[in-house]
Short mmCIF file of N, CA and C in Angstrom, two decimals:
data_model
loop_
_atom_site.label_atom_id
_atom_site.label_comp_id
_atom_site.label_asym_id
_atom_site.label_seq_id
_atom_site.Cartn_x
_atom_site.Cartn_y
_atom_site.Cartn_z
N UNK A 148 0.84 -1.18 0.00
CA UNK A 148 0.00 0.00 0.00
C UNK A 148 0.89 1.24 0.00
N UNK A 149 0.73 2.07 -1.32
CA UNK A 149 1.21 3.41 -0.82
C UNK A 149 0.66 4.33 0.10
N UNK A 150 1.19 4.80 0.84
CA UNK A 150 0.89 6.24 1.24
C UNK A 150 1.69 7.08 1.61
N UNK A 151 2.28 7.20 0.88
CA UNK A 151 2.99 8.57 0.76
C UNK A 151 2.06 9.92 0.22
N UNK A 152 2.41 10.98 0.32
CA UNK A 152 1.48 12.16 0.12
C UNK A 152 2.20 13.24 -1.03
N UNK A 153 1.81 14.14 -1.65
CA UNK A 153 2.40 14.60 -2.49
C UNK A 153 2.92 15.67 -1.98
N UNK A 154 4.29 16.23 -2.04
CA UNK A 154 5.12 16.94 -1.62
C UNK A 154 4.62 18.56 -1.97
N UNK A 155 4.69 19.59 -1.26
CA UNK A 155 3.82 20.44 -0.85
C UNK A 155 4.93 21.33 -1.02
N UNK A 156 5.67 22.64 -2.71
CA UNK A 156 6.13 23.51 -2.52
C UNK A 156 6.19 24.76 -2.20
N UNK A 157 6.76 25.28 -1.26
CA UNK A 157 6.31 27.04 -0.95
C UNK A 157 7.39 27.83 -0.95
N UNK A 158 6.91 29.02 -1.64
CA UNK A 158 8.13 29.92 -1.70
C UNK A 158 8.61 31.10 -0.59
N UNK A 159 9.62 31.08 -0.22
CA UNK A 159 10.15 31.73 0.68
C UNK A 159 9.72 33.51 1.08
N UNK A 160 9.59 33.72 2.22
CA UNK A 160 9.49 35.04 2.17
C UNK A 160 10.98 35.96 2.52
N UNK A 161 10.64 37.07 2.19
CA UNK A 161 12.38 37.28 2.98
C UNK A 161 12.98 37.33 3.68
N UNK A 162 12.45 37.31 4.85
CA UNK A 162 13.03 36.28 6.13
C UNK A 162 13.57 35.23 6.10
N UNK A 163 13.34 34.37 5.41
CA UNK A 163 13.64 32.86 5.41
C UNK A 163 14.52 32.61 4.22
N UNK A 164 15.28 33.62 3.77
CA UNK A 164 16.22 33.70 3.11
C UNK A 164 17.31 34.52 3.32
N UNK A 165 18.48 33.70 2.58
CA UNK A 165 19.94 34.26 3.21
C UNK A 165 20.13 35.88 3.22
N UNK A 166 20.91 36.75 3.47
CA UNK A 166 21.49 37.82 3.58
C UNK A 166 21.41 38.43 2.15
N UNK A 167 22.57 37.41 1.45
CA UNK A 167 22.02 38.14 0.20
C UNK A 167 21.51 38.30 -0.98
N UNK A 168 20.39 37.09 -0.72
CA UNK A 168 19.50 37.18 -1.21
C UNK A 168 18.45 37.87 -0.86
N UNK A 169 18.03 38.01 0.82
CA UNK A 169 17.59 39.67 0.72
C UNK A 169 17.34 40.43 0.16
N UNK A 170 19.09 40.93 0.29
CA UNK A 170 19.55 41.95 -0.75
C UNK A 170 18.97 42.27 -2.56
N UNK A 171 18.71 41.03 -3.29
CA UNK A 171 18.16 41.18 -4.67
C UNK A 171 16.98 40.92 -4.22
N UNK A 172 16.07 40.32 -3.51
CA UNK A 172 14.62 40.77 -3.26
C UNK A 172 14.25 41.97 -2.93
N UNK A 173 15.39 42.42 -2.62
CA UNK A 173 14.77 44.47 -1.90
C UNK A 173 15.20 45.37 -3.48
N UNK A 174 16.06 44.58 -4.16
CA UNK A 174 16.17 44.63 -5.33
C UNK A 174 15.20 45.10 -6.71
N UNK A 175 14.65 43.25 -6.65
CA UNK A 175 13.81 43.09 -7.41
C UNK A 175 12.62 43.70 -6.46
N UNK A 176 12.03 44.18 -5.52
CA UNK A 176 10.93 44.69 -5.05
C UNK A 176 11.00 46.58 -5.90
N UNK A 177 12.10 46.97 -5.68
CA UNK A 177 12.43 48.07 -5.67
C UNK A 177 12.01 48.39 -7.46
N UNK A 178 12.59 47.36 -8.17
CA UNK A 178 12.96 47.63 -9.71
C UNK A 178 11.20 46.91 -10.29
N UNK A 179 10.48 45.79 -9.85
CA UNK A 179 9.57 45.16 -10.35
C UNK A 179 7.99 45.71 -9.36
N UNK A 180 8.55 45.93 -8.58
CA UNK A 180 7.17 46.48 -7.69
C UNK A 180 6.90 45.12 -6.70
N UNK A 181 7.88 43.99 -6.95
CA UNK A 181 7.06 43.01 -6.11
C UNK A 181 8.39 41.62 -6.85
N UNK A 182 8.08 40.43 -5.87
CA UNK A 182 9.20 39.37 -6.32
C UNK A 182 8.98 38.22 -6.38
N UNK A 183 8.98 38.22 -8.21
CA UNK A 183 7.87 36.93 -8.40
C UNK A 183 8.49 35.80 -7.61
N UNK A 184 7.59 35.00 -7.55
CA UNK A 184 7.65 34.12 -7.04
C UNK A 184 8.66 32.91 -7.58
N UNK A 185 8.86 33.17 -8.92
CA UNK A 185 9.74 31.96 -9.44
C UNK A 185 11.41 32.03 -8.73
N UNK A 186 11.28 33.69 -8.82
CA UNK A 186 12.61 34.20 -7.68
C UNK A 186 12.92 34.05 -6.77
N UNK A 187 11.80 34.12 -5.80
CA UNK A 187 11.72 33.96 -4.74
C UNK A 187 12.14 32.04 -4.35
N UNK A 188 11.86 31.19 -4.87
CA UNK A 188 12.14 30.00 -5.10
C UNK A 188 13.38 30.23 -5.11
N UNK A 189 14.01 30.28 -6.09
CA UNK A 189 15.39 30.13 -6.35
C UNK A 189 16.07 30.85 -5.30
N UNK A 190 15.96 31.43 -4.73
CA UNK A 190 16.09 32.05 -3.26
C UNK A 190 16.48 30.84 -2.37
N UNK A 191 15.76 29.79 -2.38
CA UNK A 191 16.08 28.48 -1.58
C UNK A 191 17.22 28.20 -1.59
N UNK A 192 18.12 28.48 -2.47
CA UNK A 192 19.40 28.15 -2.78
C UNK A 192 20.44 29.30 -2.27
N UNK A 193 21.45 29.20 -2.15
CA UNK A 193 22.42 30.51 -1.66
C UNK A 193 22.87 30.85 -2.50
N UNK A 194 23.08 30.30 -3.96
CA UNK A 194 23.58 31.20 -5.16
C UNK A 194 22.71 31.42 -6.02
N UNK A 195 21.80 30.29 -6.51
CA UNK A 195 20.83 30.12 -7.36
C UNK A 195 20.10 31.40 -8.22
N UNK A 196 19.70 31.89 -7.07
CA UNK A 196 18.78 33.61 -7.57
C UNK A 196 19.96 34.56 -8.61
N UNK A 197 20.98 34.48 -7.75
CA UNK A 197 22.05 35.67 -8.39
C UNK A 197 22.72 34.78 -9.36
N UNK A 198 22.86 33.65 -9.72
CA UNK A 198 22.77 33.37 -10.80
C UNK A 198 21.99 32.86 -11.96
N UNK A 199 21.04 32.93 -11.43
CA UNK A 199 19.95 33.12 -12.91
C UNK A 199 19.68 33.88 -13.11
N UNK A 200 19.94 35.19 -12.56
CA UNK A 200 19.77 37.00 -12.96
C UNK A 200 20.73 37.36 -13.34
N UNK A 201 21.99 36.71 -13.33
CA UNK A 201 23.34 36.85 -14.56
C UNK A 201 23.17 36.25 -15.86
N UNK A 202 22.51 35.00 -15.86
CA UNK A 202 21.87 34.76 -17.18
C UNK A 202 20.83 35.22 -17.68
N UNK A 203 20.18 35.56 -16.91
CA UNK A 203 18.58 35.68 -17.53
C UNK A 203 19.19 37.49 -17.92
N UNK A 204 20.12 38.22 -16.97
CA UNK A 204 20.41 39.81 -17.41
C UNK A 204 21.39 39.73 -18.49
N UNK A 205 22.03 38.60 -19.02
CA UNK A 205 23.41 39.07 -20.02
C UNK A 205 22.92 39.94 -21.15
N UNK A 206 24.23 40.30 -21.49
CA UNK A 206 24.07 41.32 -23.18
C UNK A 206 23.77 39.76 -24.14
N UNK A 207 22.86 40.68 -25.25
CA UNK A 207 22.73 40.02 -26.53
C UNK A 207 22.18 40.01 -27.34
N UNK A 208 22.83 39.52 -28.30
CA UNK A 208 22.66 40.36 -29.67
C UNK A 208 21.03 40.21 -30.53
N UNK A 209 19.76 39.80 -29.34
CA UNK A 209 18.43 39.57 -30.10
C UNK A 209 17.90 40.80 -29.56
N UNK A 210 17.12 41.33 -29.58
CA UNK A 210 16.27 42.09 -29.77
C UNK A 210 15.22 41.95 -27.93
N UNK A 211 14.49 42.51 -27.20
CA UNK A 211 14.01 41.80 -26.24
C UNK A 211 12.71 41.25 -26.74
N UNK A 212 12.28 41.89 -27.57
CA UNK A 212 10.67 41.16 -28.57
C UNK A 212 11.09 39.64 -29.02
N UNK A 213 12.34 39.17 -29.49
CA UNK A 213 13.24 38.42 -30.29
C UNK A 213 12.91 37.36 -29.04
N UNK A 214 13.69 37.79 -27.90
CA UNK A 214 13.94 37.02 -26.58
C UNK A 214 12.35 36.39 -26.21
N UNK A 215 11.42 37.57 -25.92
CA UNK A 215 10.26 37.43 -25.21
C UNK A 215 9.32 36.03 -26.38
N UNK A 216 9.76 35.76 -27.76
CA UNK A 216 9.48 35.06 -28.53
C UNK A 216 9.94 33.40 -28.35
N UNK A 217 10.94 33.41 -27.70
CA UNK A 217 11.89 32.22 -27.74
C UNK A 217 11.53 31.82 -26.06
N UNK A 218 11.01 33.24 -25.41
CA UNK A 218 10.70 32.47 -23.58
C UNK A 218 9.08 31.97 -23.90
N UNK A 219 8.12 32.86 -25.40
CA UNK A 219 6.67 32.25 -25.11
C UNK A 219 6.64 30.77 -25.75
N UNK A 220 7.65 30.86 -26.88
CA UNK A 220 7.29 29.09 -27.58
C UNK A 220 8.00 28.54 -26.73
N UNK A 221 9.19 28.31 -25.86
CA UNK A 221 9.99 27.59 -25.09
C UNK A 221 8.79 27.24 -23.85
N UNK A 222 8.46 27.89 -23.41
CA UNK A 222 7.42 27.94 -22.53
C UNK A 222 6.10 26.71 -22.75
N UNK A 223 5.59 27.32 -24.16
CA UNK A 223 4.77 26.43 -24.44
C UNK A 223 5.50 24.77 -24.57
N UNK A 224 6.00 24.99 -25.22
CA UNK A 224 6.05 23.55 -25.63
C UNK A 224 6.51 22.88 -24.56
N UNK A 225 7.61 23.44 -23.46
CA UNK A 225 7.61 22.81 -22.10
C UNK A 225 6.13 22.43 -21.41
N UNK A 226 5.35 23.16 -21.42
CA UNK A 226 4.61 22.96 -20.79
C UNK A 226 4.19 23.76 -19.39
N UNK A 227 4.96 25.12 -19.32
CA UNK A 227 4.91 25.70 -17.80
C UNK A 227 3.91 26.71 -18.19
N UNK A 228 2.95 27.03 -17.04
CA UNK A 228 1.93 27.72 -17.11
C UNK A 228 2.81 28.79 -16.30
N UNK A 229 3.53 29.02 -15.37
CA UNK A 229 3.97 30.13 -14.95
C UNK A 229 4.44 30.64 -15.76
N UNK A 230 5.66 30.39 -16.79
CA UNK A 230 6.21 31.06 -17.06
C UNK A 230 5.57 31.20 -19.07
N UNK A 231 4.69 30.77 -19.23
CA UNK A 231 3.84 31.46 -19.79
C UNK A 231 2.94 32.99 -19.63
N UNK A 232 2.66 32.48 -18.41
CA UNK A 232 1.73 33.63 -17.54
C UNK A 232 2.57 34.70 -17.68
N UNK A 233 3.93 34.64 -17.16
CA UNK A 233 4.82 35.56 -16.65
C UNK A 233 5.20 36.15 -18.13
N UNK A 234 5.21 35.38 -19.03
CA UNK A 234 5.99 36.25 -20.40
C UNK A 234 4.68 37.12 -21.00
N UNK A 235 2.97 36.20 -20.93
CA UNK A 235 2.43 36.90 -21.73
C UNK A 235 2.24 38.34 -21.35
N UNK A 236 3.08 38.74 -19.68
CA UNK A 236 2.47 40.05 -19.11
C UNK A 236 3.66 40.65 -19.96
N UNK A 237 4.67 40.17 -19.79
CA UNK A 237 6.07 40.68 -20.54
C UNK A 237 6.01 40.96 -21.95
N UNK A 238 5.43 39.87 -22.57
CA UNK A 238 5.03 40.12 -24.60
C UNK A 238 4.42 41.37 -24.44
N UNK A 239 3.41 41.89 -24.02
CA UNK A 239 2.73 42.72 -23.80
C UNK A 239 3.51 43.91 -23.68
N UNK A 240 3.71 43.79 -23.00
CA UNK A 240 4.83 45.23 -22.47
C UNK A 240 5.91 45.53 -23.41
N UNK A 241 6.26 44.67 -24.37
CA UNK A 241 7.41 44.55 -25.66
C UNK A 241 6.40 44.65 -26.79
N UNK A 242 5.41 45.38 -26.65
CA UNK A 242 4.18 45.66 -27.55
C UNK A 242 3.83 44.61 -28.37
N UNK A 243 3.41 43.58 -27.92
CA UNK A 243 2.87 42.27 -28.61
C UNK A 243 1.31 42.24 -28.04
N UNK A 244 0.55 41.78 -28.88
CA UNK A 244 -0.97 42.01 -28.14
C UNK A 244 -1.37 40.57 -28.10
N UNK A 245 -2.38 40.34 -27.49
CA UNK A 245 -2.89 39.50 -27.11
C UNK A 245 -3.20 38.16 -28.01
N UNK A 246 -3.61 38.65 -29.39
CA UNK A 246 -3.65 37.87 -30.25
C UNK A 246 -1.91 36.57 -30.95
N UNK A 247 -1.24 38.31 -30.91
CA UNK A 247 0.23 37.82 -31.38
C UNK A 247 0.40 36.70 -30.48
N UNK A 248 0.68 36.85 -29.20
CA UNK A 248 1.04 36.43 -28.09
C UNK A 248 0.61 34.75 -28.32
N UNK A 249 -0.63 34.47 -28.06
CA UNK A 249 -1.39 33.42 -28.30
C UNK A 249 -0.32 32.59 -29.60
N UNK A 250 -0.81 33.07 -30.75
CA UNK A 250 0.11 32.96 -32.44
C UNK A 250 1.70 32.26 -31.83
N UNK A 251 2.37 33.33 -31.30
CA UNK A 251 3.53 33.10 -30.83
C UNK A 251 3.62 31.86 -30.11
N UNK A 252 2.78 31.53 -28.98
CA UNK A 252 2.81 30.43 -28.20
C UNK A 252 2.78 29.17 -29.39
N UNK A 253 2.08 29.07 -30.45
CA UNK A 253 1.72 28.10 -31.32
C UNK A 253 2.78 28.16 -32.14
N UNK A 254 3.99 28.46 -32.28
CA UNK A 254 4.90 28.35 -33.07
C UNK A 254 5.34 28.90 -34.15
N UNK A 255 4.54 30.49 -34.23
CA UNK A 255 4.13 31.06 -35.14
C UNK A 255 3.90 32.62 -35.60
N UNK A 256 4.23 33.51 -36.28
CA UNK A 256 3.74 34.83 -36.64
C UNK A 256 3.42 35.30 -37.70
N UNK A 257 2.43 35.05 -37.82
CA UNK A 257 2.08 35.58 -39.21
C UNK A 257 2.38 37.00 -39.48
N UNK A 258 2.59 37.70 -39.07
CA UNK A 258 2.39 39.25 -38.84
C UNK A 258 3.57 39.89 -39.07
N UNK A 259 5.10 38.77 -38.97
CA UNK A 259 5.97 39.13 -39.00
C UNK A 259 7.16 37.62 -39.72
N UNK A 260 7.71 37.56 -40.82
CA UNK A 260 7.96 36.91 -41.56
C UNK A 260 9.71 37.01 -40.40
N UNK A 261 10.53 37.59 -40.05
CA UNK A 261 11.28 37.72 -39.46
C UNK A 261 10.93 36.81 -37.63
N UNK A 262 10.52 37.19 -37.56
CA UNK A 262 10.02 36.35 -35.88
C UNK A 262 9.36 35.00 -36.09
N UNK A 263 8.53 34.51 -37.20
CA UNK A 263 7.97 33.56 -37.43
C UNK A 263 9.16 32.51 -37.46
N UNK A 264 10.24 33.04 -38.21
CA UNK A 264 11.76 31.99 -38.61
C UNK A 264 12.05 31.83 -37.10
N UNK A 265 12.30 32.52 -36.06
CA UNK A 265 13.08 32.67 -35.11
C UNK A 265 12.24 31.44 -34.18
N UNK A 266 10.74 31.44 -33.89
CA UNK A 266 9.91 30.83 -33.60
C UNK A 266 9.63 29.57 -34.06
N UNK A 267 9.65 29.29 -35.31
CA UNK A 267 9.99 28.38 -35.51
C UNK A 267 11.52 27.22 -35.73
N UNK A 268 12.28 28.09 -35.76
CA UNK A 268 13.91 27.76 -35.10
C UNK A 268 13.55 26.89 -33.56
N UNK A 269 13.17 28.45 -33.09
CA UNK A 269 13.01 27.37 -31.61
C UNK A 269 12.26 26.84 -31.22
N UNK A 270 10.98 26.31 -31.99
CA UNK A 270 10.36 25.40 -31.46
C UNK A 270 10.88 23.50 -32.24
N UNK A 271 11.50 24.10 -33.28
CA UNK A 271 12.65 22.82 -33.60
C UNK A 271 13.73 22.50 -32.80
N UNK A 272 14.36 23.67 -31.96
CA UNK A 272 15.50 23.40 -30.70
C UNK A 272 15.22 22.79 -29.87
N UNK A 273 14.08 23.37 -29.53
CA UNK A 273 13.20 22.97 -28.02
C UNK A 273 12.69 21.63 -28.07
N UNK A 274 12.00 21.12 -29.44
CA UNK A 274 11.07 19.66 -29.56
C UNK A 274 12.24 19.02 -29.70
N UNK A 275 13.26 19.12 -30.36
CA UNK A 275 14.69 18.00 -30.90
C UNK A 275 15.61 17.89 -30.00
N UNK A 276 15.66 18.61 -28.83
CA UNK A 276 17.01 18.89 -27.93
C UNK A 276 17.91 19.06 -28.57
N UNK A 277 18.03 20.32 -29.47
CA UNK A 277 19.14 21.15 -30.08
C UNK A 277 19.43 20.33 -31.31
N UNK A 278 18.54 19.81 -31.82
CA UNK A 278 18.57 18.81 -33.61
C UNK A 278 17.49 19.30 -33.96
N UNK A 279 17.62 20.27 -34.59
CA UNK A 279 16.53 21.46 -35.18
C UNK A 279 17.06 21.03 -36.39
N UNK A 280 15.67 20.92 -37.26
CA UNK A 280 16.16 20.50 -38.38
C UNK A 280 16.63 21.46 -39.49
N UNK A 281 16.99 20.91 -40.50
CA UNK A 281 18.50 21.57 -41.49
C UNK A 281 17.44 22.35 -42.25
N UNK A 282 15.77 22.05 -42.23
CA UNK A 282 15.11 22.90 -42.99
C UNK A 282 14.79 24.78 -42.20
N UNK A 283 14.67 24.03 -40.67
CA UNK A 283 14.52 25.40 -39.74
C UNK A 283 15.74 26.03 -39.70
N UNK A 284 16.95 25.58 -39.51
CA UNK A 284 18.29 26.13 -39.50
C UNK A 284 18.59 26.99 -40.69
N UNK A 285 17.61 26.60 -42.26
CA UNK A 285 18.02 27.37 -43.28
C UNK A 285 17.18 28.22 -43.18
N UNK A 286 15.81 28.31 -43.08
CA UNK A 286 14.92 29.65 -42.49
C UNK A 286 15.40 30.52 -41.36
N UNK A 287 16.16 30.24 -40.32
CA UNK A 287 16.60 31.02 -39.28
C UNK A 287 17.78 32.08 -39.84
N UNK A 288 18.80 31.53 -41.02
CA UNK A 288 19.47 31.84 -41.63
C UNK A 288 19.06 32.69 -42.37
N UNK A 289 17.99 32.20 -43.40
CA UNK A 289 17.83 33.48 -44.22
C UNK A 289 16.98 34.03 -43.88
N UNK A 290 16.33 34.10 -42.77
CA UNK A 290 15.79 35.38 -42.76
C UNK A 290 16.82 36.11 -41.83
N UNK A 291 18.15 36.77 -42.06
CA UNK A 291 18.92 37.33 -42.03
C UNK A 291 19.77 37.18 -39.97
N UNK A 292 19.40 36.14 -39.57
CA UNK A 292 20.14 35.88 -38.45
C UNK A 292 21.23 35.81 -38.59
N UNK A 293 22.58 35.45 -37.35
CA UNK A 293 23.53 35.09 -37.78
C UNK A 293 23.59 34.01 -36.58
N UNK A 294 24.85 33.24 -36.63
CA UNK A 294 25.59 32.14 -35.95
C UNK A 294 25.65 32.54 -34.77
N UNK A 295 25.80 34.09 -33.91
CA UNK A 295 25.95 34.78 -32.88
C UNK A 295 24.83 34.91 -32.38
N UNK A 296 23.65 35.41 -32.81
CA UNK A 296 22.33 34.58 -32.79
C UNK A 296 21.78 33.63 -32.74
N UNK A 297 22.36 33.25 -33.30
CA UNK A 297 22.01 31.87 -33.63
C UNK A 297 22.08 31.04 -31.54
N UNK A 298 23.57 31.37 -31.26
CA UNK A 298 23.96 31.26 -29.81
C UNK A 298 23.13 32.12 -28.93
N UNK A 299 23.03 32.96 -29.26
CA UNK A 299 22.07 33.68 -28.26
C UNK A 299 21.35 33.44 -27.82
N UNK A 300 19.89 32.33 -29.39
CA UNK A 300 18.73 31.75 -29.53
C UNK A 300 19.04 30.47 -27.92
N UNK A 301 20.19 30.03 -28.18
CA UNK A 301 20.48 28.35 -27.40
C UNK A 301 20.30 29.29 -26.43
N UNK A 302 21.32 29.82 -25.92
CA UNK A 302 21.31 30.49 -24.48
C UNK A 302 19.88 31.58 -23.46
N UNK A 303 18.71 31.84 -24.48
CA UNK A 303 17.52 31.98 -23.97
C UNK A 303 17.19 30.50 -23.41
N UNK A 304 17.02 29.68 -24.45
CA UNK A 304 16.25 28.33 -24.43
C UNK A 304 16.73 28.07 -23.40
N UNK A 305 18.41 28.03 -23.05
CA UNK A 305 18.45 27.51 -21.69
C UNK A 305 17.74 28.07 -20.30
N UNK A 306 17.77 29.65 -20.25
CA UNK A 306 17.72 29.59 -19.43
C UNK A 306 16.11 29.76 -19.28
N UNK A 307 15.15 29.24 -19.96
CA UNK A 307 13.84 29.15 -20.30
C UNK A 307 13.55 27.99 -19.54
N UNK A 308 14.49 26.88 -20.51
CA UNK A 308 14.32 25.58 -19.71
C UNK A 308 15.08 25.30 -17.98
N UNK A 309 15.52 26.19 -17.43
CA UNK A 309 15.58 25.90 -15.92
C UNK A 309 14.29 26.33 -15.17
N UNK A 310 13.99 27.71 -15.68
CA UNK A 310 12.48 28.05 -15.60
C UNK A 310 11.43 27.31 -15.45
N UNK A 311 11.17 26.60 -16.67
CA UNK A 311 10.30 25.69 -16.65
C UNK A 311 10.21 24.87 -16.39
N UNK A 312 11.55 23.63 -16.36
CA UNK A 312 11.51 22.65 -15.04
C UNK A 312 11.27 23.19 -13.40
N UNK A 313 12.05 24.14 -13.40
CA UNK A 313 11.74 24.10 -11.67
C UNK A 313 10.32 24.36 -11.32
N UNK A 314 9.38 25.18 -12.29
CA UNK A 314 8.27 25.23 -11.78
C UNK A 314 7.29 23.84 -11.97
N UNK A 315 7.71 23.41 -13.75
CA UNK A 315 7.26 22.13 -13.21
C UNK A 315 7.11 21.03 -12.32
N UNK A 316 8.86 21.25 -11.90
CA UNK A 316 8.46 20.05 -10.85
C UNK A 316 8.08 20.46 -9.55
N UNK A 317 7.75 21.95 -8.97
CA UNK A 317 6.89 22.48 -7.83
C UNK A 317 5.82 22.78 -7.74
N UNK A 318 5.36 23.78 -9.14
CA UNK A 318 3.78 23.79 -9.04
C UNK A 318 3.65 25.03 -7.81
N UNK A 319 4.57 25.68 -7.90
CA UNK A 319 4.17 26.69 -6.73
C UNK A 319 3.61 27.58 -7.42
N UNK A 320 3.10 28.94 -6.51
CA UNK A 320 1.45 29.51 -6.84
C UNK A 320 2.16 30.30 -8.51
N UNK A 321 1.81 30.45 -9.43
CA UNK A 321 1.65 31.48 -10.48
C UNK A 321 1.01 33.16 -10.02
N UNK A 322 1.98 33.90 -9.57
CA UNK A 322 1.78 35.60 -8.91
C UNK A 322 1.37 36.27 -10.43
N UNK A 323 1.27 35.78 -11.46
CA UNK A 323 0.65 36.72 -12.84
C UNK A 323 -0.42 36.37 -12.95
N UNK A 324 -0.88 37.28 -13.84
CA UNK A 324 -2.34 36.48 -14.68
C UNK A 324 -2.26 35.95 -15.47
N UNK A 325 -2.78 34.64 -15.12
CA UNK A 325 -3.25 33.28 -15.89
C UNK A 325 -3.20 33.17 -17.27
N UNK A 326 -2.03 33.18 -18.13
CA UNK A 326 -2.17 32.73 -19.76
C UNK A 326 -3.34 32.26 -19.74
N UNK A 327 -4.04 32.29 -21.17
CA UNK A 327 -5.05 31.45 -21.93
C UNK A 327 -4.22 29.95 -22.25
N UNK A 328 -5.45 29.10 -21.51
CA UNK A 328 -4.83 28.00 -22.60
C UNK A 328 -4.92 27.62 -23.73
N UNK A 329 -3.99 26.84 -24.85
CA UNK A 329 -4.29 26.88 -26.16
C UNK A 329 -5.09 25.48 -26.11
#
């Protein structure tokens, strides 16, 4: 007989986190108005937070509309409702509307022949584990990317996909409003 119970994640307040992590919650309170929660998680850790805000902050050479494209299909096709939630407030704010947004999640832009390649690049990265096929690799290409981009594209995805595992495997609360599901 099992009974074991299902493991119950909660995210830290700032008390119950180290010194200086504190410190980037008074941070991120100061700069975001408030500290999402996916942060606040990674907070559990003593380096964790300050280094996924070195990746998630580096220079590079996409665009942040470019980026916010590669966190909504990465997103989708993982499967994380947070960090869906969390980008569609972000697409938004990188003047993408509601419709795009949706489009975007599906692998797709009609609206924009340049982002559609990029989108569909990475939803071939993301489904293949980086064996995107030689037909998406030549669309990412010509529609005028480069190889430096091209790296840039991997290095969102990654840090998309720590995102979206950790919330997957916690399930802690979603602090945005609720993506549509497709």
């Amino acid at each position: 007989m099992n009974t074991t119970t299902e493991r119950t994640f909660t995210v830290p307040a700032r008390a119950e986190v180290s010194a200086q992590n504190q410190s980037i919650f008074d941070q991120l309170q100061k700069g975001l108005g408030f500290v999402p929660n996916l942060y606040a998680f990674f907070a559990k850790n003593e380096t964790a937070l300050a280094d996924y805000l070195t990746l998630q902050n580096r220079k590079s050479t996409l665009r942040p509309k470019e980026r916010e494209v590669i966190n909504l299909v990465t997103s989708q096709i993982n499967g994380c409702r947070y960090c869906q939630s969390a980008h569609t407030v972000l697409g938004k704010m990188h003047g993408f509307t509601e419709e795009q947004i949706l489009e975007i999640r599906k692998g797709n832009t009609s609206f924009d022949h340049r982002l559609a390649a990029l989108a569909q690049f990475t939803a071939s990265v993301v489904t293949h584990r980086g064996r995107a096929t030689q037909e998406h690799k030549e669309v990412f290409f010509a529609a005028g990317y480069t190889e430096a981009q091209m790296i840039d594209v991997v290095m969102v995805i990654g840090d998309k996909i720590i995102s979206n595992y950790l919330h997957n495997l916690t399930g802690f609360e979603i602090d945005f409003p609720l993506a549509d599901a497709l």
